[in-house]
Short mmCIF file of C-alpha atoms in Angstrom, two decimals:
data_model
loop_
_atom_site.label_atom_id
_atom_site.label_comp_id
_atom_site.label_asym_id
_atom_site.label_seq_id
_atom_site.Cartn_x
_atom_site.Cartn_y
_atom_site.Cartn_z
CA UNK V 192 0.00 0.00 0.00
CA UNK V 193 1.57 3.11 -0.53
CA UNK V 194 1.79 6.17 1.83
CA UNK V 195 -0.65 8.20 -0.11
CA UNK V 196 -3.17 5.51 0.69
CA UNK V 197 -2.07 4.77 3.80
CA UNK V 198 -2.81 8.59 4.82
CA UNK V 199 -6.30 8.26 3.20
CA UNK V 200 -7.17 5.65 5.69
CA UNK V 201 -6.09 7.08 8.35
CA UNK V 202 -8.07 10.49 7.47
CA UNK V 203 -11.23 8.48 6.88
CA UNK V 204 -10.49 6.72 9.87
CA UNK V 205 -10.35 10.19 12.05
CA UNK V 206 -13.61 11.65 10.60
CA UNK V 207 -15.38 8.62 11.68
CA UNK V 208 -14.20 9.06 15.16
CA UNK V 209 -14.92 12.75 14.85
CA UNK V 210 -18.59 11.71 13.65
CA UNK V 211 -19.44 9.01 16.32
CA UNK V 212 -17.83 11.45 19.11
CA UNK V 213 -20.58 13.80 18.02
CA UNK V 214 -23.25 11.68 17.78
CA UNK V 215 -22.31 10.69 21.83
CA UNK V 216 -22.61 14.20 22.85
CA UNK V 217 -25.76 15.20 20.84
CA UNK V 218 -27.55 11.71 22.15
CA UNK V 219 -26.28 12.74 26.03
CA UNK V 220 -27.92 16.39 25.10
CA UNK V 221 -31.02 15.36 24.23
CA UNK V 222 -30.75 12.74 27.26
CA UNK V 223 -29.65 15.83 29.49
CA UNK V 224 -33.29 17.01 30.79
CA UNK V 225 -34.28 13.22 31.72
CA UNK V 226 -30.78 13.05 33.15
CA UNK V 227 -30.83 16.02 35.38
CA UNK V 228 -34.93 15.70 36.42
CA UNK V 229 -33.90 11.98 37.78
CA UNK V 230 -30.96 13.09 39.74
CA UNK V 231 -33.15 15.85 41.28
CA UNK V 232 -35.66 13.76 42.18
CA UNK V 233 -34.30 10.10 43.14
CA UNK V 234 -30.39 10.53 43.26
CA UNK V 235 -30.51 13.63 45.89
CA UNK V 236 -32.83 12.35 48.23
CA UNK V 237 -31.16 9.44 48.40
CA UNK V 238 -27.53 11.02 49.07
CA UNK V 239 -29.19 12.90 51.62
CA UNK V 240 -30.98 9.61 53.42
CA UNK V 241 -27.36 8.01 53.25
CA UNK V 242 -26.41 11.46 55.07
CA UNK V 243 -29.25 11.56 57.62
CA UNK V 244 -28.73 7.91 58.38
CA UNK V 245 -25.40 8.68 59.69
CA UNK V 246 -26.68 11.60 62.44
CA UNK V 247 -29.22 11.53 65.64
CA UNK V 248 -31.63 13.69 64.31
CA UNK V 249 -35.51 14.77 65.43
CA UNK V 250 -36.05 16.58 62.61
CA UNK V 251 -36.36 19.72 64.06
CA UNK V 252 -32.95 20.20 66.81
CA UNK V 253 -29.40 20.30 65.48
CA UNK V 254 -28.51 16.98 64.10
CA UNK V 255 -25.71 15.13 65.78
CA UNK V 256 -23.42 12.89 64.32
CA UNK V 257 -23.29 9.23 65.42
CA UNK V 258 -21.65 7.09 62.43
CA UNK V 259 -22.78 3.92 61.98
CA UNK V 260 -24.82 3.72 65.44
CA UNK V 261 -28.26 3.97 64.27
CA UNK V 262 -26.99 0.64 61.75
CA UNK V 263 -26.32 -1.26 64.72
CA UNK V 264 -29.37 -0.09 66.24
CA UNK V 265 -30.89 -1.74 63.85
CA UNK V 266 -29.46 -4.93 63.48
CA UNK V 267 -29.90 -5.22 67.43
CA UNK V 268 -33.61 -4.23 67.37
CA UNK V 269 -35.77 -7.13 68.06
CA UNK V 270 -39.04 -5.59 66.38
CA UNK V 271 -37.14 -5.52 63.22
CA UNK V 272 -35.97 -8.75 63.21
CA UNK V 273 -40.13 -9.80 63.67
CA UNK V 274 -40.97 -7.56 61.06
CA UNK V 275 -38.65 -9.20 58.58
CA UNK V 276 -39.77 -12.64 59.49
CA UNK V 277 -43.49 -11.38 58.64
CA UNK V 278 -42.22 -10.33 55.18
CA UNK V 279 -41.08 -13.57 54.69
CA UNK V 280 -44.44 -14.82 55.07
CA UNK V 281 -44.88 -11.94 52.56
CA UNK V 282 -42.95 -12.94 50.18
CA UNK V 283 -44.27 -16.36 49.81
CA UNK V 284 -48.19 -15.65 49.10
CA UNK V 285 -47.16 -12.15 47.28
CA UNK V 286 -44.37 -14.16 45.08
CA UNK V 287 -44.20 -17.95 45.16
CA UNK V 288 -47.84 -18.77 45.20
CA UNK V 289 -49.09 -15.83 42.41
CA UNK V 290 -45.82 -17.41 40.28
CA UNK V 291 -47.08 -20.92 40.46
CA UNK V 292 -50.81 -20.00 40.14
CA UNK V 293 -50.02 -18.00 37.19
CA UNK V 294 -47.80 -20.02 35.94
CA UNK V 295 -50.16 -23.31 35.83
CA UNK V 296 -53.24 -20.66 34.83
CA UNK V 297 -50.99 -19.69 31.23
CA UNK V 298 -49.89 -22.92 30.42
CA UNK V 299 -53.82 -24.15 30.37
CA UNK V 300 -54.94 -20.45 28.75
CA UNK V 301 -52.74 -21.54 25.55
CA UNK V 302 -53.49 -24.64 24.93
CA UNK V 303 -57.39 -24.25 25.10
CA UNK V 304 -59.67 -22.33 23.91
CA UNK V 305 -62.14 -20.67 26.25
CA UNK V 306 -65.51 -18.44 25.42
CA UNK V 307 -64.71 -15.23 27.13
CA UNK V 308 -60.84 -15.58 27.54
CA UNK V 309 -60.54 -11.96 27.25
CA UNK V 310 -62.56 -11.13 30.02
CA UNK V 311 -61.55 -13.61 32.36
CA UNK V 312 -58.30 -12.26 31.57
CA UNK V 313 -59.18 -8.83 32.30
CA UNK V 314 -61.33 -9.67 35.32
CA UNK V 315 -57.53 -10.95 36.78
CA UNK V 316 -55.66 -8.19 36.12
CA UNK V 317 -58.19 -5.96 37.34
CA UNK V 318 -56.38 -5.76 40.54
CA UNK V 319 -53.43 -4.34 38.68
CA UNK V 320 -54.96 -1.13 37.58
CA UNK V 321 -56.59 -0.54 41.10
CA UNK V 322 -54.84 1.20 43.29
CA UNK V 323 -52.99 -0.11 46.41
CA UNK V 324 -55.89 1.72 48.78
CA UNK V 325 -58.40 1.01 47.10
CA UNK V 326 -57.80 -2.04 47.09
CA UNK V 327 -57.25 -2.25 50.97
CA UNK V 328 -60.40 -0.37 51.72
CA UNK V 329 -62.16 -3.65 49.57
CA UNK V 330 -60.48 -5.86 51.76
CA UNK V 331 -60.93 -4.31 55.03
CA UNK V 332 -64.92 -4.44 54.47
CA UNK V 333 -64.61 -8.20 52.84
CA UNK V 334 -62.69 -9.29 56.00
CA UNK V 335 -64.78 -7.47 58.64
CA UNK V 336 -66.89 -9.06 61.12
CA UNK V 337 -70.19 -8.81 59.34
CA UNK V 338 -68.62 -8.48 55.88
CA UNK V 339 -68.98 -10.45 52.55
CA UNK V 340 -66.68 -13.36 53.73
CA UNK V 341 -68.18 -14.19 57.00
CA UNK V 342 -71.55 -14.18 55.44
CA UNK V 343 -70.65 -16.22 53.00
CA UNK V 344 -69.19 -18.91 55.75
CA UNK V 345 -72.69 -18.44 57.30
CA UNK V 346 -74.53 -18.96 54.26
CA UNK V 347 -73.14 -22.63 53.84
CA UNK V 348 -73.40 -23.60 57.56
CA UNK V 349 -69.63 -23.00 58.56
CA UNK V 350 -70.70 -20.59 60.93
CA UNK V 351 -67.88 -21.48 63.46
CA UNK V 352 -64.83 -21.07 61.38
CA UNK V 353 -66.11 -17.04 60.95
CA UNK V 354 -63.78 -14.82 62.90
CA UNK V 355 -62.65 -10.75 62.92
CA UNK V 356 -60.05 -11.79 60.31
CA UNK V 357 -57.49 -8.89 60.29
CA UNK V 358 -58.16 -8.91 64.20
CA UNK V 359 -57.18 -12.08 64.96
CA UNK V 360 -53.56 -12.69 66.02
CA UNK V 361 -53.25 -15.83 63.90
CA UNK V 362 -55.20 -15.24 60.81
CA UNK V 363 -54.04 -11.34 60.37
CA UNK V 364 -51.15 -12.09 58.28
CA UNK V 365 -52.51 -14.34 56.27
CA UNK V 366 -55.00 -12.74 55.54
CA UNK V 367 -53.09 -9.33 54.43
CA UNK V 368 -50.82 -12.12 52.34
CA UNK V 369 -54.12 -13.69 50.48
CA UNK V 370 -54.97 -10.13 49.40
CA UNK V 371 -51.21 -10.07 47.76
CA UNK V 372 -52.27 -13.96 46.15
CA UNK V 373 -55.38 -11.69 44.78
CA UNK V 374 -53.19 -8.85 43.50
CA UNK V 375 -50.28 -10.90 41.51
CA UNK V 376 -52.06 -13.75 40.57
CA UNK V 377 -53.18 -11.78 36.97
CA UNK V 378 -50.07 -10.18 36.62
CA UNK V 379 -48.24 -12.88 36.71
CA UNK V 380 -50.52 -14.75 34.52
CA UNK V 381 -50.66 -12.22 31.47
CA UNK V 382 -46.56 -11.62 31.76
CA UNK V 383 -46.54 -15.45 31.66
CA UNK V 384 -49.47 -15.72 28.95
CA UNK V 385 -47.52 -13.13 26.53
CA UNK V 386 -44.09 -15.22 26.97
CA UNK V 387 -45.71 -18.70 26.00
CA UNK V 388 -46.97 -16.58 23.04
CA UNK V 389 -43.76 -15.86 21.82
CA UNK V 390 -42.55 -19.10 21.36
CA UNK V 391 -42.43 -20.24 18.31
CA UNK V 392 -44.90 -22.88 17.19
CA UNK V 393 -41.88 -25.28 15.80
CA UNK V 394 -40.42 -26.33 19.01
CA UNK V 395 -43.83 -27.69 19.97
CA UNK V 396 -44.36 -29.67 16.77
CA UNK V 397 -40.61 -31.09 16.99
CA UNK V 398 -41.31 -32.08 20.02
CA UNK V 399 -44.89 -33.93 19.15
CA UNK V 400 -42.74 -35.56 16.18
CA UNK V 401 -40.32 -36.92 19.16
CA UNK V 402 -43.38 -38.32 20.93
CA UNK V 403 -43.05 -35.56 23.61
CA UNK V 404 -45.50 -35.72 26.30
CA UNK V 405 -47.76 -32.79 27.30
CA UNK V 406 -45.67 -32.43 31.06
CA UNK V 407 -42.49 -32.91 28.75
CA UNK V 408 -43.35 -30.01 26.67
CA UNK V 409 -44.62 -27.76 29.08
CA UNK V 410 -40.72 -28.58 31.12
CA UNK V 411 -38.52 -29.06 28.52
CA UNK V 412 -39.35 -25.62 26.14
CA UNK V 413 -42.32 -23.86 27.70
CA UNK V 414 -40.75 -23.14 31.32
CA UNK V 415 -37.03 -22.54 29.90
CA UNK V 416 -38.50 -20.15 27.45
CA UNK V 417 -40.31 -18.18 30.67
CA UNK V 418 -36.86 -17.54 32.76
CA UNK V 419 -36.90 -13.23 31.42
CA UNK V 420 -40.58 -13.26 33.12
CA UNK V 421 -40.33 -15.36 36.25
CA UNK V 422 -37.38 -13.05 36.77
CA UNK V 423 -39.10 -9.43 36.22
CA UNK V 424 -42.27 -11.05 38.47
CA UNK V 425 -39.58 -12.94 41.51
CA UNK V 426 -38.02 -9.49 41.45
CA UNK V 427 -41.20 -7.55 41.27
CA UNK V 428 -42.96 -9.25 43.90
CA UNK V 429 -40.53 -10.28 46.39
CA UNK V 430 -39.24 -6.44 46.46
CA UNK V 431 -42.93 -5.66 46.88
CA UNK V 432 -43.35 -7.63 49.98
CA UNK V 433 -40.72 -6.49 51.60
CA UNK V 434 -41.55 -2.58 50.74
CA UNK V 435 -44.95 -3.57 51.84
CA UNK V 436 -46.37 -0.43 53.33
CA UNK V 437 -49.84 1.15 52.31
CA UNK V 438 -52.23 -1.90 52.23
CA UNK V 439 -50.85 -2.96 56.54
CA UNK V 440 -51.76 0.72 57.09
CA UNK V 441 -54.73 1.43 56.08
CA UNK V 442 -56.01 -2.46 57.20
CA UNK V 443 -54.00 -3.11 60.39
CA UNK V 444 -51.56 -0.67 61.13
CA UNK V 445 -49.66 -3.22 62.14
CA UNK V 446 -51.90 -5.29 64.56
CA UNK V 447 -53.27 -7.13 66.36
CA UNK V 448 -50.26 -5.63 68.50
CA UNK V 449 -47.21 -6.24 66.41
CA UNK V 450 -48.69 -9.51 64.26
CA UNK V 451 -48.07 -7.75 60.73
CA UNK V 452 -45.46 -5.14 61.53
CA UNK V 453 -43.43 -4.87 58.23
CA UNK V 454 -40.17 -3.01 57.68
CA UNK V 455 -41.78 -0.54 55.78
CA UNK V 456 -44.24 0.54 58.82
CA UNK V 457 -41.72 0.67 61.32
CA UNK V 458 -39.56 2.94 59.23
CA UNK V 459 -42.65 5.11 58.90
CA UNK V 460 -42.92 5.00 62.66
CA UNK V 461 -39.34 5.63 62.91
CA UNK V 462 -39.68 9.27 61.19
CA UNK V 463 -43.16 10.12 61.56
CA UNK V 464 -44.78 8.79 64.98
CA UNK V 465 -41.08 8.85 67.34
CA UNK V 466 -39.66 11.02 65.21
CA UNK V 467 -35.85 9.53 64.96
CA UNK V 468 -35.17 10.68 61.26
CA UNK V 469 -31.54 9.32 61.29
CA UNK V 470 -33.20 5.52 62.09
CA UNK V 471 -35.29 6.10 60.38
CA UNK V 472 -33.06 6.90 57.02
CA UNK V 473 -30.82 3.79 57.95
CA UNK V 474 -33.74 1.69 57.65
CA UNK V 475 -34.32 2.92 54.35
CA UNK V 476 -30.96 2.27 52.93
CA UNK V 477 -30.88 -1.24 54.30
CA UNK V 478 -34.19 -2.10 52.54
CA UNK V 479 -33.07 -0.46 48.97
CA UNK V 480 -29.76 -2.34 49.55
CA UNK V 481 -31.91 -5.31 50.28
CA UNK V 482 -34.19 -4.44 47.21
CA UNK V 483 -31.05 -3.97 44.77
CA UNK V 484 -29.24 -6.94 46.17
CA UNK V 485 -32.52 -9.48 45.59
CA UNK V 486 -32.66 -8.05 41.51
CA UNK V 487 -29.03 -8.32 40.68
CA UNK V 488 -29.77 -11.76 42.82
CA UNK V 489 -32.36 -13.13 40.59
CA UNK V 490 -30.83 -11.65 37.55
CA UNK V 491 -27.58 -13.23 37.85
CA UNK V 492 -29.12 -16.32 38.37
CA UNK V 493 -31.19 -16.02 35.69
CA UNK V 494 -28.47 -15.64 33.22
CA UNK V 495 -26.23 -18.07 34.85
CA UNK V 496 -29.38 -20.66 33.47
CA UNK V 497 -29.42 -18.82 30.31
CA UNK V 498 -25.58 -19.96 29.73
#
């Protein structure tokens, strides 16, 4: 090649640098007003919980500071500790039982057809596009005393097994957790339904032309082909029990005495009721690190299967 070509290249070369350079900054400008709205709304108040977490603070005196103190406050409070274990109760009817329901629920959706598919599908999402009180003020009256569900237990001559459901110390978390079975079950049934949709129609028949069973279909292509969605819902789900706050307020605040305390309502309690904002703060940051830690979790896992 000679060194008048050699000097072409490298000039073509540079102006294709030169043009991708600029085509970096002009994307980051027109990404600049998204940019700077989500710092000033989610990146600043959370460098200043990481900052309150490490003070004593009321909120309204001069803030002292205390380093990591109001951490091993909370690792040595005992209410936490009960709080977590009732998320964990949590995070089996508001994840594990919606997945498998929903799961089962869109494996039998496509494969059959049923008259009014589309509205049983909508009548199971419905809880999706409620909102979180409304849909505890439905639940408070359905559990009440003389409410729909008791009535119901009357009406069939099971008259004994009716109780003050989010009164009772035994039945109130369960109860709060069915309500979370209620809510996911149609999410996680349409996010399941529009995966199975997606695969393509060939693996199915390859497999029939194998002599595949039905089960062996449904484990051998349908549930590898789901991993992206039991992901997103695992991570959804499990992240919303534990950030469960709203619906235990407005139906138990927490009672019967302490029976569905989450970590959510005690970190409420922390900066509203005893106002203790810097305890308050550190239980924040645990529970997003918590939060973060469970996605990258489940996502690693997932594409550790993927592999």
């Amino acid at each position: 090649m000679s060194v008048l070509a050699i000097g072409r290249t490298k000039a073509r070369t540079r102006t294709v640098s030169r043009q991708a350079r600029k085509r970096r900054w002009i994307g980051l400008l027109f990404l600049s007003p998204a940019l700077l709205l989500y710092g000033a709304i989610v990146l600043v108040p959370l460098l200043q919980t990481v900052n309150y977490s490490f003070y004593k603070w009321d909120g309204v005196s001069e803030p002292t500071w205390v380093g990591l103190r109001n951490y091993l406050e909370f690792g040595r409070d005992p209410r936490m500790y009960a709080a977590f274990g009732h998320v964990l109760v949590l995070i089996v009817m508001f994840g594990l039982i919606p997945l498998a329901l929903g799961l089962i629920s869109a494996a039998l959706l496509s494969r059959a057809k049923i008259r009014g598919e589309g509205i049983y599908r909508w009548f199971l999402f419905l809880p999706q596009v409620l909102t979180s009180v409304v849909v505890a003020i439905i639940w408070k009256r359905i559990y009440a005393p003389d409410g729909p569900l008791n009535g119901l237990l009357r009406a069939v001559g099971l008259g004994q097994l009716t109780r003050n459901w989010l009164g009772d110390f035994t039945w109130a978390l369960p109860s709060l957790g069915m309500i979370g079975v209620w809510g996911g079950f149609g999410f996680t049934m349409v996010l399941f339904l529009a995966g199975i949709l997606a695969i393509p129609d060939e693996l199915y028949e390859a497999a029939r032309l194998d002599g595949s069973s039905r089960w062996q279909e449904f484990w051998l292509i349908t549930l590898p082909s789901l991993r992206g969605q039991m992901a997103i819902a695992l991570t959804l789900t499990i992240t919303g029990a534990l950030r469960t706050f709203d619906m235990v307020y407005i139906t138990t605040q927490g009672g019967p005495g302490t029976a569905t305390t989450t970590p959510a309502l005690l970190l409420y309690q922390l900066a509203f009721v005893n106002p203790d904002v810097g305890r308050a703060s550190a239980t924040g940051v645990v529970l997003a690190v918590l939060c973060l830690g469970i996605a990258v979790g489940i996502t690693r896992i997932m594409e550790n299967k993927d592999r």
